[in-house]
Amino acid sequence: MEDVLEKAVRRVIETMRERLGDELTIDDMARTAMFSKFHFSRVFRQVTGVSPGRFLSALRLQEAKRLLLSTSLSVADISIQVGYSSVGTFSSRFKSCVGLAPTTYRQHGGFAPLILTSGKSDGEETRSATVQGKVWAPPSGQCGLIFVGLFPTCIPQGPPVRCAVLRRPGPYVLEDVPQGTWHLLAHSVAPGSEKVVSSLGREQSLYVGGYGPITIRRDIVVKPADVQLRPMGALDPPVLLALLDVRLVALNSVAS
């Protein structure tokens, strides 16, 4: 039964990819999956961890990232091509999810010079926990810098509430984590493939992993949150957060 559900969701995701510039409703997706609208939404979330609408929005921004780096199309043209009727709405959404404005993303070659966090603690009231654990290497054993962050949803988009960058698989510590419910998400690019992943979205070179949700409250002891990296698959929501610039990390390491 699980295989049948996954195949149905895969069909819908493939349709999403083929029709990024079209208006694709829940009814359209449900017909593709051959489920009722309400059953489809529940199944899609069960398989992918997010709603169909969120997944489609993420795919559109992922394609926008690719077009910004691999074509000379204007931001306005790209916004239309990925289904936005307003370039202002597109630019605002892109910046909030990717961390850089579309033009800045293009100028930086798809890399972010640094990753900013949100959810700053304002005092003892919100300074409630440390989240720690280990990141395990992917089956191939080959991965580059590893980004680990806490996000409100299971899509790596927008500023994480806390994050860390590891040079290799192993232990991580995220301190001063605000109260709330967070998803721990990790991703890494195979060494030497950073530019290919950034410009072409080559998912086979991207490793991902997750843990959660993790609830942070004063009366809860947080258990170790270990993450196993694995090759990204078709059912995984896209990584929208701009990749950290490994060149700057290397230069900073030499300077320090």
GROMACS .gro file of C-alpha atoms in nm:
model
  256
    1MET     CA    1   0.000   0.000   0.000
    2GLU     CA    2   0.284   0.237   0.086
    3ASP     CA    3   0.438   0.178  -0.257
    4VAL     CA    4   0.106   0.266  -0.423
    5LEU     CA    5   0.083   0.592  -0.229
    6GLU     CA    6   0.442   0.689  -0.311
    7LYS     CA    7   0.387   0.619  -0.681
    8ALA     CA    8   0.077   0.841  -0.678
    9VAL     CA    9   0.268   1.124  -0.509
   10ARG     CA   10   0.557   1.084  -0.753
   11ARG     CA   11   0.313   1.126  -1.043
   12VAL     CA   12   0.186   1.448  -0.892
   13ILE     CA   13   0.538   1.584  -0.830
   14GLU     CA   14   0.631   1.507  -1.189
   15THR     CA   15   0.322   1.695  -1.305
   16MET     CA   16   0.420   1.987  -1.082
   17ARG     CA   17   0.765   1.996  -1.242
   18GLU     CA   18   0.613   1.990  -1.592
   19ARG     CA   19   0.361   2.267  -1.516
   20LEU     CA   20   0.549   2.510  -1.293
   21GLY     CA   21   0.418   2.809  -1.485
   22ASP     CA   22   0.056   2.694  -1.484
   23GLU     CA   23  -0.216   2.739  -1.226
   24LEU     CA   24  -0.226   2.393  -1.068
   25THR     CA   25  -0.506   2.341  -0.819
   26ILE     CA   26  -0.551   2.077  -0.550
   27ASP     CA   27  -0.831   1.931  -0.765
   28ASP     CA   28  -0.589   1.895  -1.059
   29MET     CA   29  -0.331   1.723  -0.838
   30ALA     CA   30  -0.591   1.493  -0.682
   31ARG     CA   31  -0.708   1.382  -1.027
   32THR     CA   32  -0.348   1.304  -1.124
   33ALA     CA   33  -0.307   1.097  -0.806
   34MET     CA   34  -0.651   0.939  -0.864
   35PHE     CA   35  -0.761   1.021  -0.509
   36SER     CA   36  -1.032   1.239  -0.362
   37LYS     CA   37  -0.914   1.593  -0.288
   38PHE     CA   38  -0.918   1.545   0.088
   39HIS     CA   39  -0.758   1.202   0.084
   40PHE     CA   40  -0.491   1.328  -0.156
   41SER     CA   41  -0.384   1.619   0.066
   42ARG     CA   42  -0.347   1.387   0.365
   43VAL     CA   43  -0.152   1.127   0.167
   44PHE     CA   44   0.079   1.387   0.010
   45ARG     CA   45   0.168   1.532   0.349
   46GLN     CA   46   0.217   1.182   0.488
   47VAL     CA   47   0.466   1.092   0.212
   48THR     CA   48   0.658   1.421   0.177
   49GLY     CA   49   0.608   1.589   0.515
   50VAL     CA   50   0.457   1.904   0.363
   51SER     CA   51   0.135   2.010   0.192
   52PRO     CA   52   0.101   1.993  -0.190
   53GLY     CA   53   0.087   2.373  -0.209
   54ARG     CA   54   0.410   2.417  -0.012
   55PHE     CA   55   0.586   2.154  -0.223
   56LEU     CA   56   0.475   2.321  -0.547
   57SER     CA   57   0.588   2.662  -0.421
   58ALA     CA   58   0.928   2.516  -0.330
   59LEU     CA   59   0.965   2.357  -0.675
   60ARG     CA   60   0.888   2.690  -0.840
   61LEU     CA   61   1.154   2.871  -0.640
   62GLN     CA   62   1.402   2.589  -0.703
   63GLU     CA   63   1.347   2.633  -1.078
   64ALA     CA   64   1.385   3.010  -1.038
   65LYS     CA   65   1.722   2.953  -0.872
   66ARG     CA   66   1.830   2.741  -1.167
   67LEU     CA   67   1.711   2.992  -1.426
   68LEU     CA   68   1.884   3.281  -1.250
   69LEU     CA   69   2.219   3.105  -1.279
   70SER     CA   70   2.189   2.921  -1.610
   71THR     CA   71   2.010   3.180  -1.827
   72SER     CA   72   2.016   3.555  -1.894
   73LEU     CA   73   1.639   3.590  -1.847
   74SER     CA   74   1.528   3.893  -1.649
   75VAL     CA   75   1.388   3.850  -1.300
   76ALA     CA   76   1.047   3.953  -1.435
   77ASP     CA   77   1.057   3.688  -1.709
   78ILE     CA   78   1.167   3.421  -1.463
   79SER     CA   79   0.888   3.511  -1.222
   80ILE     CA   80   0.631   3.457  -1.499
   81GLN     CA   81   0.796   3.134  -1.611
   82VAL     CA   82   0.763   2.983  -1.263
   83GLY     CA   83   0.402   3.083  -1.212
   84TYR     CA   84   0.407   3.427  -1.045
   85SER     CA   85   0.186   3.705  -1.180
   86SER     CA   86   0.370   3.974  -0.980
   87VAL     CA   87   0.746   4.020  -0.992
   88GLY     CA   88   0.728   4.199  -0.657
   89THR     CA   89   0.559   3.903  -0.490
   90PHE     CA   90   0.809   3.668  -0.652
   91SER     CA   91   1.111   3.871  -0.540
   92SER     CA   92   0.981   3.900  -0.185
   93ARG     CA   93   0.904   3.529  -0.163
   94PHE     CA   94   1.240   3.436  -0.316
   95LYS     CA   95   1.436   3.647  -0.067
   96SER     CA   96   1.243   3.516   0.235
   97CYS     CA   97   1.299   3.153   0.134
   98VAL     CA   98   1.645   3.158  -0.028
   99GLY     CA   99   1.802   3.424   0.193
  100LEU     CA  100   1.908   3.651  -0.094
  101ALA     CA  101   1.717   3.869  -0.339
  102PRO     CA  102   1.702   3.719  -0.692
  103THR     CA  103   1.951   3.969  -0.839
  104THR     CA  104   2.191   3.925  -0.546
  105TYR     CA  105   2.161   3.547  -0.575
  106ARG     CA  106   2.261   3.572  -0.942
  107GLN     CA  107   2.550   3.810  -0.864
  108HIS     CA  108   2.686   3.573  -0.598
  109GLY     CA  109   2.668   3.274  -0.832
  110GLY     CA  110   2.409   3.098  -0.617
  111PHE     CA  111   2.610   3.108  -0.295
  112ALA     CA  112   2.545   3.290   0.032
  113PRO     CA  113   2.842   3.456   0.205
  114LEU     CA  114   2.686   3.369   0.541
  115ILE     CA  115   2.369   3.219   0.689
  116LEU     CA  116   2.171   3.449   0.918
  117THR     CA  117   1.949   3.311   1.193
  118SER     CA  118   1.618   3.424   1.333
  119GLY     CA  119   1.449   3.360   1.666
  120LYS     CA  120   1.697   3.555   1.876
  121SER     CA  121   1.664   3.500   2.248
  122ASP     CA  122   1.553   3.810   2.436
  123GLY     CA  123   1.644   3.684   2.780
  124GLU     CA  124   1.603   3.398   3.018
  125GLU     CA  125   1.239   3.346   2.922
  126THR     CA  126   1.324   3.206   2.578
  127ARG     CA  127   1.675   3.071   2.642
  128SER     CA  128   1.560   2.720   2.710
  129ALA     CA  129   1.758   2.442   2.547
  130THR     CA  130   2.056   2.300   2.365
  131VAL     CA  131   1.998   2.065   2.074
  132GLN     CA  132   2.283   1.830   1.999
  133GLY     CA  133   2.359   1.502   1.831
  134LYS     CA  134   2.562   1.351   1.551
  135VAL     CA  135   2.550   1.378   1.175
  136TRP     CA  136   2.632   1.048   1.006
  137ALA     CA  137   2.799   1.035   0.666
  138PRO     CA  138   2.602   0.933   0.354
  139PRO     CA  139   2.644   0.578   0.217
  140SER     CA  140   2.910   0.700  -0.027
  141GLY     CA  141   3.107   0.852   0.260
  142GLN     CA  142   3.179   1.155   0.040
  143CYS     CA  143   3.034   1.487   0.153
  144GLY     CA  144   3.156   1.843   0.179
  145LEU     CA  145   3.061   2.108   0.433
  146ILE     CA  146   2.753   1.999   0.627
  147PHE     CA  147   2.487   2.255   0.712
  148VAL     CA  148   2.268   2.175   1.015
  149GLY     CA  149   1.977   2.402   1.106
  150LEU     CA  150   1.649   2.423   1.295
  151PHE     CA  151   1.350   2.538   1.089
  152PRO     CA  152   0.978   2.591   1.157
  153THR     CA  153   0.884   2.341   0.883
  154CYS     CA  154   1.052   2.047   0.716
  155ILE     CA  155   1.155   2.256   0.414
  156PRO     CA  156   1.501   2.419   0.451
  157GLN     CA  157   1.391   2.770   0.364
  158GLY     CA  158   1.422   3.110   0.522
  159PRO     CA  159   1.652   3.185   0.815
  160PRO     CA  160   1.698   2.893   1.056
  161VAL     CA  161   1.642   2.966   1.425
  162ARG     CA  162   1.984   2.816   1.497
  163CYS     CA  163   2.243   2.657   1.271
  164ALA     CA  164   2.595   2.520   1.247
  165VAL     CA  165   2.834   2.427   0.968
  166LEU     CA  166   3.042   2.110   1.009
  167ARG     CA  167   3.356   2.035   0.812
  168ARG     CA  168   3.294   1.662   0.841
  169PRO     CA  169   3.033   1.419   0.980
  170GLY     CA  170   3.027   1.402   1.358
  171PRO     CA  171   2.886   1.582   1.660
  172TYR     CA  172   2.710   1.918   1.644
  173VAL     CA  173   2.572   2.152   1.911
  174LEU     CA  174   2.302   2.418   1.868
  175GLU     CA  175   2.285   2.635   2.178
  176ASP     CA  176   2.030   2.883   2.311
  177VAL     CA  177   1.742   2.733   2.111
  178PRO     CA  178   1.416   2.928   2.161
  179GLN     CA  179   1.101   2.759   2.282
  180GLY     CA  180   0.884   2.622   2.004
  181THR     CA  181   0.858   2.326   1.769
  182TRP     CA  182   1.141   2.291   1.518
  183HIS     CA  183   1.257   2.053   1.246
  184LEU     CA  184   1.627   1.969   1.238
  185LEU     CA  185   1.742   1.961   0.875
  186ALA     CA  186   2.087   1.891   0.735
  187HIS     CA  187   2.229   1.904   0.386
  188SER     CA  188   2.566   1.865   0.219
  189VAL     CA  189   2.702   1.871  -0.134
  190ALA     CA  190   2.945   1.614  -0.269
  191PRO     CA  191   3.296   1.769  -0.282
  192GLY     CA  192   3.357   1.950  -0.610
  193SER     CA  193   2.987   1.955  -0.705
  194GLU     CA  194   2.886   2.276  -0.529
  195LYS     CA  195   2.868   2.486  -0.845
  196VAL     CA  196   2.683   2.216  -1.040
  197VAL     CA  197   2.421   2.175  -0.767
  198SER     CA  198   2.382   2.551  -0.732
  199SER     CA  199   2.333   2.621  -1.102
  200LEU     CA  200   2.164   2.306  -1.229
  201GLY     CA  201   1.993   2.163  -0.923
  202ARG     CA  202   2.161   1.825  -0.959
  203GLU     CA  203   1.990   1.641  -0.676
  204GLN     CA  204   2.212   1.334  -0.708
  205SER     CA  205   2.502   1.540  -0.570
  206LEU     CA  206   2.303   1.668  -0.272
  207TYR     CA  207   2.272   1.478   0.055
  208VAL     CA  208   1.995   1.553   0.303
  209GLY     CA  209   1.874   1.433   0.640
  210GLY     CA  210   1.625   1.534   0.904
  211TYR     CA  211   1.498   1.480   1.256
  212GLY     CA  212   1.186   1.597   1.430
  213PRO     CA  213   0.975   1.769   1.508
  214ILE     CA  214   1.163   1.877   1.822
  215THR     CA  215   0.958   2.054   2.089
  216ILE     CA  216   1.147   2.297   2.312
  217ARG     CA  217   0.978   2.379   2.643
  218ARG     CA  218   1.103   2.444   2.993
  219ASP     CA  219   0.964   2.114   3.119
  220ILE     CA  220   1.103   1.896   2.839
  221VAL     CA  221   1.449   1.737   2.827
  222VAL     CA  222   1.567   1.732   2.466
  223LYS     CA  223   1.700   1.395   2.354
  224PRO     CA  224   2.002   1.368   2.122
  225ALA     CA  225   1.895   1.433   1.763
  226ASP     CA  226   2.108   1.224   1.528
  227VAL     CA  227   2.084   1.272   1.151
  228GLN     CA  228   2.177   1.026   0.877
  229LEU     CA  229   2.270   1.194   0.548
  230ARG     CA  230   2.138   1.022   0.236
  231PRO     CA  231   2.110   1.108  -0.134
  232MET     CA  232   1.823   1.347  -0.200
  233GLY     CA  233   1.522   1.179  -0.360
  234ALA     CA  234   1.225   1.290  -0.569
  235LEU     CA  235   0.996   1.288  -0.265
  236ASP     CA  236   1.217   1.524  -0.064
  237PRO     CA  237   1.115   1.892  -0.061
  238PRO     CA  238   1.374   2.111  -0.237
  239VAL     CA  239   1.651   2.279  -0.038
  240LEU     CA  240   1.572   2.646  -0.098
  241LEU     CA  241   1.826   2.806   0.134
  242ALA     CA  242   2.123   2.931  -0.069
  243LEU     CA  243   2.431   2.712  -0.033
  244LEU     CA  244   2.705   2.850   0.190
  245ASP     CA  245   3.001   2.974  -0.012
  246VAL     CA  246   3.265   2.709   0.052
  247ARG     CA  247   3.534   2.934  -0.093
  248LEU     CA  248   3.477   3.199   0.174
  249VAL     CA  249   3.471   2.933   0.444
  250ALA     CA  250   3.807   2.805   0.324
  251LEU     CA  251   3.955   3.156   0.313
  252ASN     CA  252   3.825   3.235   0.662
  253SER     CA  253   3.972   2.910   0.789
  254VAL     CA  254   4.316   2.998   0.648
  255ALA     CA  255   4.293   3.352   0.787
  256SER     CA  256   4.210   3.227   1.136
   0.00000   0.00000   0.00000
